JSON list of C-alpha atoms in Angstrom, two decimals:
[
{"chain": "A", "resi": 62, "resn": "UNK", "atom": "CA", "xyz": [-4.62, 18.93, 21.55]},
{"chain": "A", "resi": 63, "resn": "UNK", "atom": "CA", "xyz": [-4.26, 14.84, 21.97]},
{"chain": "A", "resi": 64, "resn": "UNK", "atom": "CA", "xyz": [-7.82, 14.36, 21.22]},
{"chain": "A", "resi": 65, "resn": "UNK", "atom": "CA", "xyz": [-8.05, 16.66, 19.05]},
{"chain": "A", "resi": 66, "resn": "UNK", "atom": "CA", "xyz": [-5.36, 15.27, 16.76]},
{"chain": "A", "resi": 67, "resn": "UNK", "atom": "CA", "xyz": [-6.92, 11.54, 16.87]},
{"chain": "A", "resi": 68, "resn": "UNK", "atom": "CA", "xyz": [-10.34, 13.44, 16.57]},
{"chain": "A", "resi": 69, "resn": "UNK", "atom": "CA", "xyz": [-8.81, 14.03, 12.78]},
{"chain": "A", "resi": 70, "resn": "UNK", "atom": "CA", "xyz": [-6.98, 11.01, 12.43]},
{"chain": "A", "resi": 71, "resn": "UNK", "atom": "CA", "xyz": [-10.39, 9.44, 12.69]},
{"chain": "A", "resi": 72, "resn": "UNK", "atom": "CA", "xyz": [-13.30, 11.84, 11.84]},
{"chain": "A", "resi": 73, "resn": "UNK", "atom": "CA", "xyz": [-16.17, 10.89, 9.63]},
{"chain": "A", "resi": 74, "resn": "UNK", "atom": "CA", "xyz": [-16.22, 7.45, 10.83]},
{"chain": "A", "resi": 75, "resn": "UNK", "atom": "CA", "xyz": [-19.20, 5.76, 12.99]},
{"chain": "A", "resi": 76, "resn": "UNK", "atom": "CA", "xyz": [-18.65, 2.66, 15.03]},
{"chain": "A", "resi": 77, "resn": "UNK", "atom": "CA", "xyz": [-20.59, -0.02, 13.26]},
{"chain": "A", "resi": 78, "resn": "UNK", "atom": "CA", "xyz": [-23.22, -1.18, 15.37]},
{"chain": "A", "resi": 79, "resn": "UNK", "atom": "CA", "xyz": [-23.11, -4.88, 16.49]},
{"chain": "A", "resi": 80, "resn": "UNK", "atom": "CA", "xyz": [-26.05, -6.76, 16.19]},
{"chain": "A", "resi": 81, "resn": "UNK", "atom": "CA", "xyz": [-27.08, -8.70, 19.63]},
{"chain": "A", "resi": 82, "resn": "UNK", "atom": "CA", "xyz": [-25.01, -11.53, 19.87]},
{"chain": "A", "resi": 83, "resn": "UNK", "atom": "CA", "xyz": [-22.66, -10.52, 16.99]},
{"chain": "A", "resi": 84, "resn": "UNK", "atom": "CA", "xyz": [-18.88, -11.09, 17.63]},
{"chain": "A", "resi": 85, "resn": "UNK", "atom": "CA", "xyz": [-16.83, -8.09, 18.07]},
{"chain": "A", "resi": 86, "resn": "UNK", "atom": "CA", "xyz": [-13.35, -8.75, 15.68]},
{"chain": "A", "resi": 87, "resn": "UNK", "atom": "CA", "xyz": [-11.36, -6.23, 17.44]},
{"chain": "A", "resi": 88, "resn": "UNK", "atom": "CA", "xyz": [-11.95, -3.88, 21.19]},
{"chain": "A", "resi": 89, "resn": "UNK", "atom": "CA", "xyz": [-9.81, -1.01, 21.82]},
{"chain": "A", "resi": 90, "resn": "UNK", "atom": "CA", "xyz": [-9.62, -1.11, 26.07]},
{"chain": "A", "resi": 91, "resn": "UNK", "atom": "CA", "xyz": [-8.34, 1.67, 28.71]},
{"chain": "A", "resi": 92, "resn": "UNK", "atom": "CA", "xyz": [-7.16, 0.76, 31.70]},
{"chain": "A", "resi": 93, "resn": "UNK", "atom": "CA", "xyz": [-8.23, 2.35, 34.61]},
{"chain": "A", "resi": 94, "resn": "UNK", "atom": "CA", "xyz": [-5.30, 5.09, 34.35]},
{"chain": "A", "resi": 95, "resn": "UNK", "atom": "CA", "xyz": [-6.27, 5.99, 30.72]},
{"chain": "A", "resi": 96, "resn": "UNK", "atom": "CA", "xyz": [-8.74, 8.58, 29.46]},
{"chain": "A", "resi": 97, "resn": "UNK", "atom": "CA", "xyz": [-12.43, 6.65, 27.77]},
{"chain": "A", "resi": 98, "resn": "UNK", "atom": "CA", "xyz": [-12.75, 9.70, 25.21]},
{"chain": "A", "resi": 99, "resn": "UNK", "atom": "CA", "xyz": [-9.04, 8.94, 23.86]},
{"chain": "A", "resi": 100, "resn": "UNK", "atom": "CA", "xyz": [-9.27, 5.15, 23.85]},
{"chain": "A", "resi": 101, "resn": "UNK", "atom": "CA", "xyz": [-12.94, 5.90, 21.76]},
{"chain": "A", "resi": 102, "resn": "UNK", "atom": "CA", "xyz": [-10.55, 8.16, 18.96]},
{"chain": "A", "resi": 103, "resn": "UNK", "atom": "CA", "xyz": [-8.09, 5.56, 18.88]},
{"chain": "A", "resi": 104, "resn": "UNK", "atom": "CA", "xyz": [-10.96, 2.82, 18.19]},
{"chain": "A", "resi": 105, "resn": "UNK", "atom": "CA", "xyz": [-12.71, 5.06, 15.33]},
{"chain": "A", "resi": 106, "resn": "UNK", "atom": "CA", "xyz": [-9.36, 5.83, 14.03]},
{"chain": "A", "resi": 107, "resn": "UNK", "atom": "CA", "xyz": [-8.40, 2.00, 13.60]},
{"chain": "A", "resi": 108, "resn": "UNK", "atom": "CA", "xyz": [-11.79, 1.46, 11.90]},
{"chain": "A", "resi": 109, "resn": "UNK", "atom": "CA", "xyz": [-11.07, 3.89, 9.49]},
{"chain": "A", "resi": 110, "resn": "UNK", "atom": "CA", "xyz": [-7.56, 3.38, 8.12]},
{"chain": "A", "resi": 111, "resn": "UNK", "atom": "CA", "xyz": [-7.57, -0.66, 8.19]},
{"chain": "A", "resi": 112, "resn": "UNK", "atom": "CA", "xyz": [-11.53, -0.80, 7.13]},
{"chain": "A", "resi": 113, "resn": "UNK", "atom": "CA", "xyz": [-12.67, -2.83, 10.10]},
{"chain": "A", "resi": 114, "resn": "UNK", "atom": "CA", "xyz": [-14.97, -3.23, 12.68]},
{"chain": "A", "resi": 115, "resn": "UNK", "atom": "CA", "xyz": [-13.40, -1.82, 16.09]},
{"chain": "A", "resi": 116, "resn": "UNK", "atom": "CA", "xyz": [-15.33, -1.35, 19.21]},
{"chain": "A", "resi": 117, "resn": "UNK", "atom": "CA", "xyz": [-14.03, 0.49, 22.15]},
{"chain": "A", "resi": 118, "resn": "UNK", "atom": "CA", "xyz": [-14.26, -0.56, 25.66]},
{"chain": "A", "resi": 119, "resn": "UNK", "atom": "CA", "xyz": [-15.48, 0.87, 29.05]},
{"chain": "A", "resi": 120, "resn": "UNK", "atom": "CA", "xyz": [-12.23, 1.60, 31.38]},
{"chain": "A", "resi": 121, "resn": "UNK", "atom": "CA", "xyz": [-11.34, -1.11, 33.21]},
{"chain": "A", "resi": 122, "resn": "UNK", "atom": "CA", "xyz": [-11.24, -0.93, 37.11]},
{"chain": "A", "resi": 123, "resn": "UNK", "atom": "CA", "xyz": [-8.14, -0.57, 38.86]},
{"chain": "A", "resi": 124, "resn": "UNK", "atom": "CA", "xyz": [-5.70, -3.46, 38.39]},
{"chain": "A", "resi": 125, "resn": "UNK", "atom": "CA", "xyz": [-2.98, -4.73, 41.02]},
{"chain": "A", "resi": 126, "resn": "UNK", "atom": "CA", "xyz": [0.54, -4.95, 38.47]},
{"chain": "A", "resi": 127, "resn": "UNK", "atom": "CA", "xyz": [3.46, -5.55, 40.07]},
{"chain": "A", "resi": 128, "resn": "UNK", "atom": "CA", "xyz": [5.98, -3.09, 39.64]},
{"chain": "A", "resi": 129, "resn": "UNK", "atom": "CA", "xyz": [9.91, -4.16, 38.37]},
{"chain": "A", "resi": 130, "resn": "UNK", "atom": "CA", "xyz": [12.12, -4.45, 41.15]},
{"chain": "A", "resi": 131, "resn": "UNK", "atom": "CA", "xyz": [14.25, -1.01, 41.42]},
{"chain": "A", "resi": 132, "resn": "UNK", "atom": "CA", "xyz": [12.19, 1.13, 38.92]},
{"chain": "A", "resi": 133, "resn": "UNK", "atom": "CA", "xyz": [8.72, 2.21, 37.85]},
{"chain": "A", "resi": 134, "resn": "UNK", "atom": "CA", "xyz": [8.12, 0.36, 35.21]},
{"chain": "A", "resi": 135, "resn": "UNK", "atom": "CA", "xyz": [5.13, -2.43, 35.38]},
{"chain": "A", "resi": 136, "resn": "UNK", "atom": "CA", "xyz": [5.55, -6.14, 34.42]},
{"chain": "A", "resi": 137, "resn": "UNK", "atom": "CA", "xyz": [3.56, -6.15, 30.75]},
{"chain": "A", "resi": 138, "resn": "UNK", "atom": "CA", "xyz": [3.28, -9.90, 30.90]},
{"chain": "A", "resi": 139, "resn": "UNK", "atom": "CA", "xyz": [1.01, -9.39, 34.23]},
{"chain": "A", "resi": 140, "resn": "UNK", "atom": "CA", "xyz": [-0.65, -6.52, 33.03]},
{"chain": "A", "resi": 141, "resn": "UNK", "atom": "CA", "xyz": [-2.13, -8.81, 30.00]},
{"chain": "A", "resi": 142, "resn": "UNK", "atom": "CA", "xyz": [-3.11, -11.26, 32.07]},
{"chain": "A", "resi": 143, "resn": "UNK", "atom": "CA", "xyz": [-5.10, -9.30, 34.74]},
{"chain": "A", "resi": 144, "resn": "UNK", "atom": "CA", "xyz": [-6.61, -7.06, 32.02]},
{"chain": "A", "resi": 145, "resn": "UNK", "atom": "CA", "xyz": [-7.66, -9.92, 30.03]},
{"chain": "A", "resi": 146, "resn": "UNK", "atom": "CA", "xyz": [-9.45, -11.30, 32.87]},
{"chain": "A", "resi": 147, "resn": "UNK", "atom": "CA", "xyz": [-11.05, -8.21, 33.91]},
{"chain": "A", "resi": 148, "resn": "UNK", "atom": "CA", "xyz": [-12.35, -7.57, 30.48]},
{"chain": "A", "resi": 149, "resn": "UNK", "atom": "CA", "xyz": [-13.62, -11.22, 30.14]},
{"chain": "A", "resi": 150, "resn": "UNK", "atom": "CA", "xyz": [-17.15, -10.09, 30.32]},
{"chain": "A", "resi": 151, "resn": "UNK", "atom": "CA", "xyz": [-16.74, -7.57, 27.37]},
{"chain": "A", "resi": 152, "resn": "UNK", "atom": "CA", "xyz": [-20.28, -7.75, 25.42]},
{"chain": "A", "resi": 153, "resn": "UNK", "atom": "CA", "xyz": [-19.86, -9.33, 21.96]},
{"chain": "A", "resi": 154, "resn": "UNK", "atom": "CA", "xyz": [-16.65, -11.01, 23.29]},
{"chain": "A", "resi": 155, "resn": "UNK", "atom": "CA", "xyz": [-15.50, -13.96, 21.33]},
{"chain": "A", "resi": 156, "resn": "UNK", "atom": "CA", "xyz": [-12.29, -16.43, 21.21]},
{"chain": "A", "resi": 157, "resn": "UNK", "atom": "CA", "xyz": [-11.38, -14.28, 18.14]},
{"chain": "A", "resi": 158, "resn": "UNK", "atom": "CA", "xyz": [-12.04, -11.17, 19.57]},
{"chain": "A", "resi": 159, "resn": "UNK", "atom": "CA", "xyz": [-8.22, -9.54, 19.60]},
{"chain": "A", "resi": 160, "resn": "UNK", "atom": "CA", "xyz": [-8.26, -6.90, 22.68]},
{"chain": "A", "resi": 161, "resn": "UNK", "atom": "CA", "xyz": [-6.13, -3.98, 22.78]},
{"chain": "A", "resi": 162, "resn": "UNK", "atom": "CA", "xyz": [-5.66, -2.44, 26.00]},
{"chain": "A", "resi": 163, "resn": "UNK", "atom": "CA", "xyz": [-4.66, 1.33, 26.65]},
{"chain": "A", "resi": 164, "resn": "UNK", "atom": "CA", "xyz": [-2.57, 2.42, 29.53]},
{"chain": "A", "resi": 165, "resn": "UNK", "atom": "CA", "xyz": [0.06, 5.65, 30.49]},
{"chain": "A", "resi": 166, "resn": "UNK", "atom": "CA", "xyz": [1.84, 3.54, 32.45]},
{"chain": "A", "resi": 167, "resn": "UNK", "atom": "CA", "xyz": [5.57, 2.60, 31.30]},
{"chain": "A", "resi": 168, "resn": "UNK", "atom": "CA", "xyz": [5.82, -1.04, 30.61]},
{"chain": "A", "resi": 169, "resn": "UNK", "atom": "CA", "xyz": [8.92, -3.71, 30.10]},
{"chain": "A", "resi": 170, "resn": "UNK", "atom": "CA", "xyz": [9.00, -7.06, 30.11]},
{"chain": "A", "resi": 171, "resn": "UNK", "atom": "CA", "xyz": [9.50, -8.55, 33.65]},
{"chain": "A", "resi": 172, "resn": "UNK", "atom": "CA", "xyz": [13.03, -10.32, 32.31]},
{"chain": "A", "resi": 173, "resn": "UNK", "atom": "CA", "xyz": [13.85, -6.82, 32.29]},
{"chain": "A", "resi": 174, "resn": "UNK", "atom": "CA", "xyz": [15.56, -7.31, 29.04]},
{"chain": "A", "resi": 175, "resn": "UNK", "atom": "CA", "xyz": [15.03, -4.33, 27.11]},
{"chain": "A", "resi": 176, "resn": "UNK", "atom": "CA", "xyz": [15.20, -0.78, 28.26]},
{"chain": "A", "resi": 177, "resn": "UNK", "atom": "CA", "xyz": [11.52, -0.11, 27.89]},
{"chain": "A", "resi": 178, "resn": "UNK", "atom": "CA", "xyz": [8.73, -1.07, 25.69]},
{"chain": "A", "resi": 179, "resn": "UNK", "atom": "CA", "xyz": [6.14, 0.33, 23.35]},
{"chain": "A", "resi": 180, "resn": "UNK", "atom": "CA", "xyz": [3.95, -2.18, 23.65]},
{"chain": "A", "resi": 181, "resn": "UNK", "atom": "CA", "xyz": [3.14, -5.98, 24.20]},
{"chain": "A", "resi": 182, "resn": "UNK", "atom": "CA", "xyz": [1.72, -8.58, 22.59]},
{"chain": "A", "resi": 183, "resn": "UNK", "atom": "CA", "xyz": [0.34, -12.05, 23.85]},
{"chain": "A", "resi": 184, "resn": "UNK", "atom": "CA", "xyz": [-0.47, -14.46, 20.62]},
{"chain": "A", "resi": 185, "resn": "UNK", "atom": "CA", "xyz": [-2.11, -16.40, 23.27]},
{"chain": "A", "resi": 186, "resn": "UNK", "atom": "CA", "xyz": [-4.25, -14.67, 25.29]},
{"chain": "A", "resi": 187, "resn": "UNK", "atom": "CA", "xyz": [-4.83, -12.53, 21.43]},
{"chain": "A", "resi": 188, "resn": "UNK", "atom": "CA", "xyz": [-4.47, -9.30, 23.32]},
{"chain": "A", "resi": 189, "resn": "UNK", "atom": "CA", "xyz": [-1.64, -6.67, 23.79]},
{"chain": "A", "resi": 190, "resn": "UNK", "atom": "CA", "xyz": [-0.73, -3.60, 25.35]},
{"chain": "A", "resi": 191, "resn": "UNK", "atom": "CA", "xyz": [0.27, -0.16, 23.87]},
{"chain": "A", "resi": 192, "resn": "UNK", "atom": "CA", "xyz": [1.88, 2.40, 26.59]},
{"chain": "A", "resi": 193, "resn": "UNK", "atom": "CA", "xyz": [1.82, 6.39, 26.01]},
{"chain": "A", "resi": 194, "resn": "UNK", "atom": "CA", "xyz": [4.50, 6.31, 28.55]},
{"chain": "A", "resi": 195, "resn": "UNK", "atom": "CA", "xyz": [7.05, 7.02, 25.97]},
{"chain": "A", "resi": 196, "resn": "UNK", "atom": "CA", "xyz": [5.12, 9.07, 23.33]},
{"chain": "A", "resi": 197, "resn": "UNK", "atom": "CA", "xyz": [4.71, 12.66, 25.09]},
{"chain": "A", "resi": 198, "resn": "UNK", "atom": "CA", "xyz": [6.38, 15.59, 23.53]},
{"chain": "A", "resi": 199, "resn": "UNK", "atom": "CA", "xyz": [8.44, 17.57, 25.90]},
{"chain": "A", "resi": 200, "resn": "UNK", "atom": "CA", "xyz": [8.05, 21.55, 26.20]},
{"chain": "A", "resi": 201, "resn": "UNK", "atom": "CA", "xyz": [10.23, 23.46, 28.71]},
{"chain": "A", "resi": 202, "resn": "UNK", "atom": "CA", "xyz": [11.11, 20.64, 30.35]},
{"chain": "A", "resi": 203, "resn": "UNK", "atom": "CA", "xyz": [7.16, 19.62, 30.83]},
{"chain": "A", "resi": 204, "resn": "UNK", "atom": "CA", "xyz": [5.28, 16.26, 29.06]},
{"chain": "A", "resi": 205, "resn": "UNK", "atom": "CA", "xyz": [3.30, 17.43, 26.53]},
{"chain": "A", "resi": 206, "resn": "UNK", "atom": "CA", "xyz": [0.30, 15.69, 24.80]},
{"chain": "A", "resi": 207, "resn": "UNK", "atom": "CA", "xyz": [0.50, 16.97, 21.10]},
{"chain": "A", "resi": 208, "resn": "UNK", "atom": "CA", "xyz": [-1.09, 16.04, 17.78]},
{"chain": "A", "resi": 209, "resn": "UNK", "atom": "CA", "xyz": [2.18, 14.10, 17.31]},
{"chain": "A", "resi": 210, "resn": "UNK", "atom": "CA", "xyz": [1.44, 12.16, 20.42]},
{"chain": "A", "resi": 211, "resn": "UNK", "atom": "CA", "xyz": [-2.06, 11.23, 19.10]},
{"chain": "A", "resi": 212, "resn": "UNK", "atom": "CA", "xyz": [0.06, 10.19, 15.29]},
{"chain": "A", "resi": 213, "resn": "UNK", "atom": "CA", "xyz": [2.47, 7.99, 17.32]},
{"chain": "A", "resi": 214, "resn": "UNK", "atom": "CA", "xyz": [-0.29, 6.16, 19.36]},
{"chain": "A", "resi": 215, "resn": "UNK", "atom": "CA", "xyz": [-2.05, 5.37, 16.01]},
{"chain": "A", "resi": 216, "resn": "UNK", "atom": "CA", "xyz": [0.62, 4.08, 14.50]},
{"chain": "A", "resi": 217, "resn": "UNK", "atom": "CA", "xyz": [1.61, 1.34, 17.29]},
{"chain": "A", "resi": 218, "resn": "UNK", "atom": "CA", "xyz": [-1.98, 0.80, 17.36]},
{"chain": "A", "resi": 219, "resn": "UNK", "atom": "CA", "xyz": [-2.04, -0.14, 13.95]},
{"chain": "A", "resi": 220, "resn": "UNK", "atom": "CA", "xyz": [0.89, -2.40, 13.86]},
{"chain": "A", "resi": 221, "resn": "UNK", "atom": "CA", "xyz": [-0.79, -4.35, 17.07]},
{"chain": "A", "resi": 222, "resn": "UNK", "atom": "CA", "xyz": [-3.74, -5.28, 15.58]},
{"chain": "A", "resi": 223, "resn": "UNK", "atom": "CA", "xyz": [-1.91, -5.83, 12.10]},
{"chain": "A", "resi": 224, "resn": "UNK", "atom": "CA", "xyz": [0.38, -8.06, 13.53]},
{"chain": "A", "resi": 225, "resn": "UNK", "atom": "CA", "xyz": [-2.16, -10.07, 15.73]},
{"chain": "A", "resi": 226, "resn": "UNK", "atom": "CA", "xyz": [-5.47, -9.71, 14.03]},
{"chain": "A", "resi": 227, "resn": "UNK", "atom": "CA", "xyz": [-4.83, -9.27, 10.25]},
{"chain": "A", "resi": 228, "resn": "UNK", "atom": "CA", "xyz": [-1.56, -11.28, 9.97]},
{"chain": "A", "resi": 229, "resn": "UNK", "atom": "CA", "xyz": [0.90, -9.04, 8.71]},
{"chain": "A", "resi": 230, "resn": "UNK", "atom": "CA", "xyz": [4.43, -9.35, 8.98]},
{"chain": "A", "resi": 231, "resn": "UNK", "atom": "CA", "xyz": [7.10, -7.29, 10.51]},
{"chain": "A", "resi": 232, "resn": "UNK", "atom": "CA", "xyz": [9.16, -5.64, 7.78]},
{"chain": "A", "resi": 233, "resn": "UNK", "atom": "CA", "xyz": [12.96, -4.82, 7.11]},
{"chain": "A", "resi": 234, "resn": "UNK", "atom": "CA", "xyz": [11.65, -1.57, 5.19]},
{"chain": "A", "resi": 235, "resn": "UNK", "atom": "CA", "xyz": [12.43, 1.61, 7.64]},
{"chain": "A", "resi": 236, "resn": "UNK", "atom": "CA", "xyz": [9.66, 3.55, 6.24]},
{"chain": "A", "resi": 237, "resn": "UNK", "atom": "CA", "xyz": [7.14, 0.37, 6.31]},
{"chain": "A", "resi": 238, "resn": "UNK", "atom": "CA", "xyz": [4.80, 0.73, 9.08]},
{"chain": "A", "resi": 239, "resn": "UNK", "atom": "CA", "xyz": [5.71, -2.41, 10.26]},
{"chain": "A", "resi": 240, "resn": "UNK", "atom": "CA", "xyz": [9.47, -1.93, 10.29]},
{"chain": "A", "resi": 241, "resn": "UNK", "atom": "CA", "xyz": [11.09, -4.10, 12.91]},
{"chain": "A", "resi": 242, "resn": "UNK", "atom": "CA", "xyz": [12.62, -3.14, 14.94]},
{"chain": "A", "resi": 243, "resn": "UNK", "atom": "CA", "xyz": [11.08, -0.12, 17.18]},
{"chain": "A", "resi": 244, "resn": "UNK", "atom": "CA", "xyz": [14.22, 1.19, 19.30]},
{"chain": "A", "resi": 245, "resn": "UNK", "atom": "CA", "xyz": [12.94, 4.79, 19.71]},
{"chain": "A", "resi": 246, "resn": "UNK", "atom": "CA", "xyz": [10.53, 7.35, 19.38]},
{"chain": "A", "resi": 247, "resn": "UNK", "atom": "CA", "xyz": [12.78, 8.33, 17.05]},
{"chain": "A", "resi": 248, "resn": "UNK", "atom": "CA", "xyz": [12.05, 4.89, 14.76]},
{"chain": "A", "resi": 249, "resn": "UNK", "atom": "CA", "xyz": [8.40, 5.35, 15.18]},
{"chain": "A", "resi": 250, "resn": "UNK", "atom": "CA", "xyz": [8.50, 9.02, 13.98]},
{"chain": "A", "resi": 251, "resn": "UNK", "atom": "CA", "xyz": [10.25, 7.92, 10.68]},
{"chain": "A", "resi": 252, "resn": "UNK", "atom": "CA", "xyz": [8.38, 4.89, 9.93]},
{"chain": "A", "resi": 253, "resn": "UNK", "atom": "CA", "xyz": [5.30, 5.34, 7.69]},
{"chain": "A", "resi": 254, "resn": "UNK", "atom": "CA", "xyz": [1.53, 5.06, 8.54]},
{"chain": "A", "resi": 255, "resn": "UNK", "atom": "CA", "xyz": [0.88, 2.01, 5.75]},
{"chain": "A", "resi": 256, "resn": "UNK", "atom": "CA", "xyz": [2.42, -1.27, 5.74]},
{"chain": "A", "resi": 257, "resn": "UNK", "atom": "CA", "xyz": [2.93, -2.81, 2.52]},
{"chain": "A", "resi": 258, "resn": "UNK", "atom": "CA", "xyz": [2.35, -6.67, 2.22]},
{"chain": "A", "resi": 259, "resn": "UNK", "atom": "CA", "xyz": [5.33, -8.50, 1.33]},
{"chain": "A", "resi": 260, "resn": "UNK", "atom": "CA", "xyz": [4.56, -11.34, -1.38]},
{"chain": "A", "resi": 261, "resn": "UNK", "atom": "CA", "xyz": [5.73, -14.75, -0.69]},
{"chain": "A", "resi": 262, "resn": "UNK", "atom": "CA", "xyz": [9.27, -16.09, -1.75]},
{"chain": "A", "resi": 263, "resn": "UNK", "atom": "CA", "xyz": [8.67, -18.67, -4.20]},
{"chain": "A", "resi": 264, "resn": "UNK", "atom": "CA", "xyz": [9.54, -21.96, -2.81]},
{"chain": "A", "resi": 265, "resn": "UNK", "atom": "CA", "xyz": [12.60, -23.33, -4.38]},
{"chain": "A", "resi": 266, "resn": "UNK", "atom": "CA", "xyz": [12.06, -26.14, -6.76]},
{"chain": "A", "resi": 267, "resn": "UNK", "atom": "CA", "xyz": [12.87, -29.44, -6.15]},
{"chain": "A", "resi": 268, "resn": "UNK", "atom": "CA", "xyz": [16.42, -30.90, -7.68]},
{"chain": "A", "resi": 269, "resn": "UNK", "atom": "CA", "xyz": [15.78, -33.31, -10.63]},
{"chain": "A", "resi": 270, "resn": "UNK", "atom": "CA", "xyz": [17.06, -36.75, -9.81]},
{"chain": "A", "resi": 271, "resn": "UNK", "atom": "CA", "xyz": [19.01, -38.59, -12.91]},
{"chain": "A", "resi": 272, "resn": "UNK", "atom": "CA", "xyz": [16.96, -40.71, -14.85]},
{"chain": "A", "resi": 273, "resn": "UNK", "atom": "CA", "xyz": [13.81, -39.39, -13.24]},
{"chain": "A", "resi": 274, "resn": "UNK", "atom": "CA", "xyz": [10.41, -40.92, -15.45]},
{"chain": "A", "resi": 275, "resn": "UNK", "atom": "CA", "xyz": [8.51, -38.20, -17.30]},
{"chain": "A", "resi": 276, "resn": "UNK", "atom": "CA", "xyz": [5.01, -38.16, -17.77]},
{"chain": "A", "resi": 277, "resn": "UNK", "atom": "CA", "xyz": [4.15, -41.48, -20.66]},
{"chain": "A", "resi": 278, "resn": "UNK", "atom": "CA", "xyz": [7.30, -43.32, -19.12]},
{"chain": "A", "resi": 279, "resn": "UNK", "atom": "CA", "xyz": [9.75, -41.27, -20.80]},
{"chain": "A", "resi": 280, "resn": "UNK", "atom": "CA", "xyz": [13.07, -40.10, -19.30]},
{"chain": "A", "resi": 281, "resn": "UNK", "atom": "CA", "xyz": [15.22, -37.05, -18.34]},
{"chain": "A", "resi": 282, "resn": "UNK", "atom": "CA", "xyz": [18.62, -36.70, -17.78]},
{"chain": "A", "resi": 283, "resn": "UNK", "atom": "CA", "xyz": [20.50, -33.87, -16.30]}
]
């Protein structure tokens, strides 16, 4: 039902085929615990909504992530950095190539300062990591993977590589896609699927000083 659903989030769309030696802008990655077929959807799904190029990525091998001391969640910050290596020899990679890496594992920071987290993203290494840990539906008690599990994973999908590849900004908006932020499944379900650019405040103007010379040497007094 998963794939199915992010079949039809993305159908009609064809991966654009790189030249040789063309720079891929964006790669959608699984890890080694995540399905290639899904991570694929996700990638043709991302192409088609934001209008970009979007490549998917073999499954990586297995990685060794430490775990947080006293539960089973896994230390995000080292997950980045050993996927990032492991995926250094991507074809078409680039130093703008933003990565996106796929993984059912649950993930928190390794402060351990939040209670979980959706994803993770690393302005330096230009990568981050979105977890379906938290995005199953639950039937009699059982996880689930429903279309509605396929509609969440799009839509933190989207706001990773809007926030670190196109430059958009998080909003205060709660039905903005990029509403910030995120403190439930509950907050992702409600937010939208589009993210509405923000314009610019316009810069304040600077005071007048007394006396101040105009243009031709005349004055203006306030």
């Amino acid at each position: 039902m998963l794939l199915t659903g992010l079949a039809l989030l993305g159908s009609g769309v064809a991966f654009a085929v790189e030249p040789r030696g063309d720079i891929v802008p964006v790669y959608v990655v699984p890890l080694d615990d995540f399905p290639e077929d899904y991570s694929a959807n996700v990638a043709r799904a991302l192409a088609s909504q934001l209008g970009i190029r979007v490549r998917a990525g073999l499954r990586l091998p297995p990685l060794h992530i430490p775990v947080l001391p006293e539960t089973d969640q896994y230390a995000s910050e080292a997950l980045l950095e050993r996927a990032v290596r492991a995926s250094a020899r991507l074809p078409g990679l680039g130093p703008e190539t933003y990565r996106l890496f796929l993984t059912t594992r649950d993930i928190n920071s390794q402060t351990g300062q939040f209670r979980f987290q959706f994803s993770t993203h690393s302005p330096n290494l230009n990568c981050s990591v979105l977890s379906m840990a938290r995005l199953v539906e639950l039937e009699d008690g059982k996880p689930r993977l429903t279309v509605r599990t396929g509609e969440r994973t799009i839509k933190l999908a989207k706001r990773a590589v809007g926030e670190l590849h196109l430059g958009w900004r998080r909003s205060a908006d709660p039905e903005d896609l990029m509403y910030a932020p995120l403190m439930s499944v509950e907050d992702l379900d409600r937010i939208g699927n589009e993210h509405r650019e923000q314009a610019e405040p316009a810069a304040p103007l600077p005071p007048v000083p007394r006396d101040r010379p105009r243009e031709g040497g005349a004055t203006i007094s306030v």
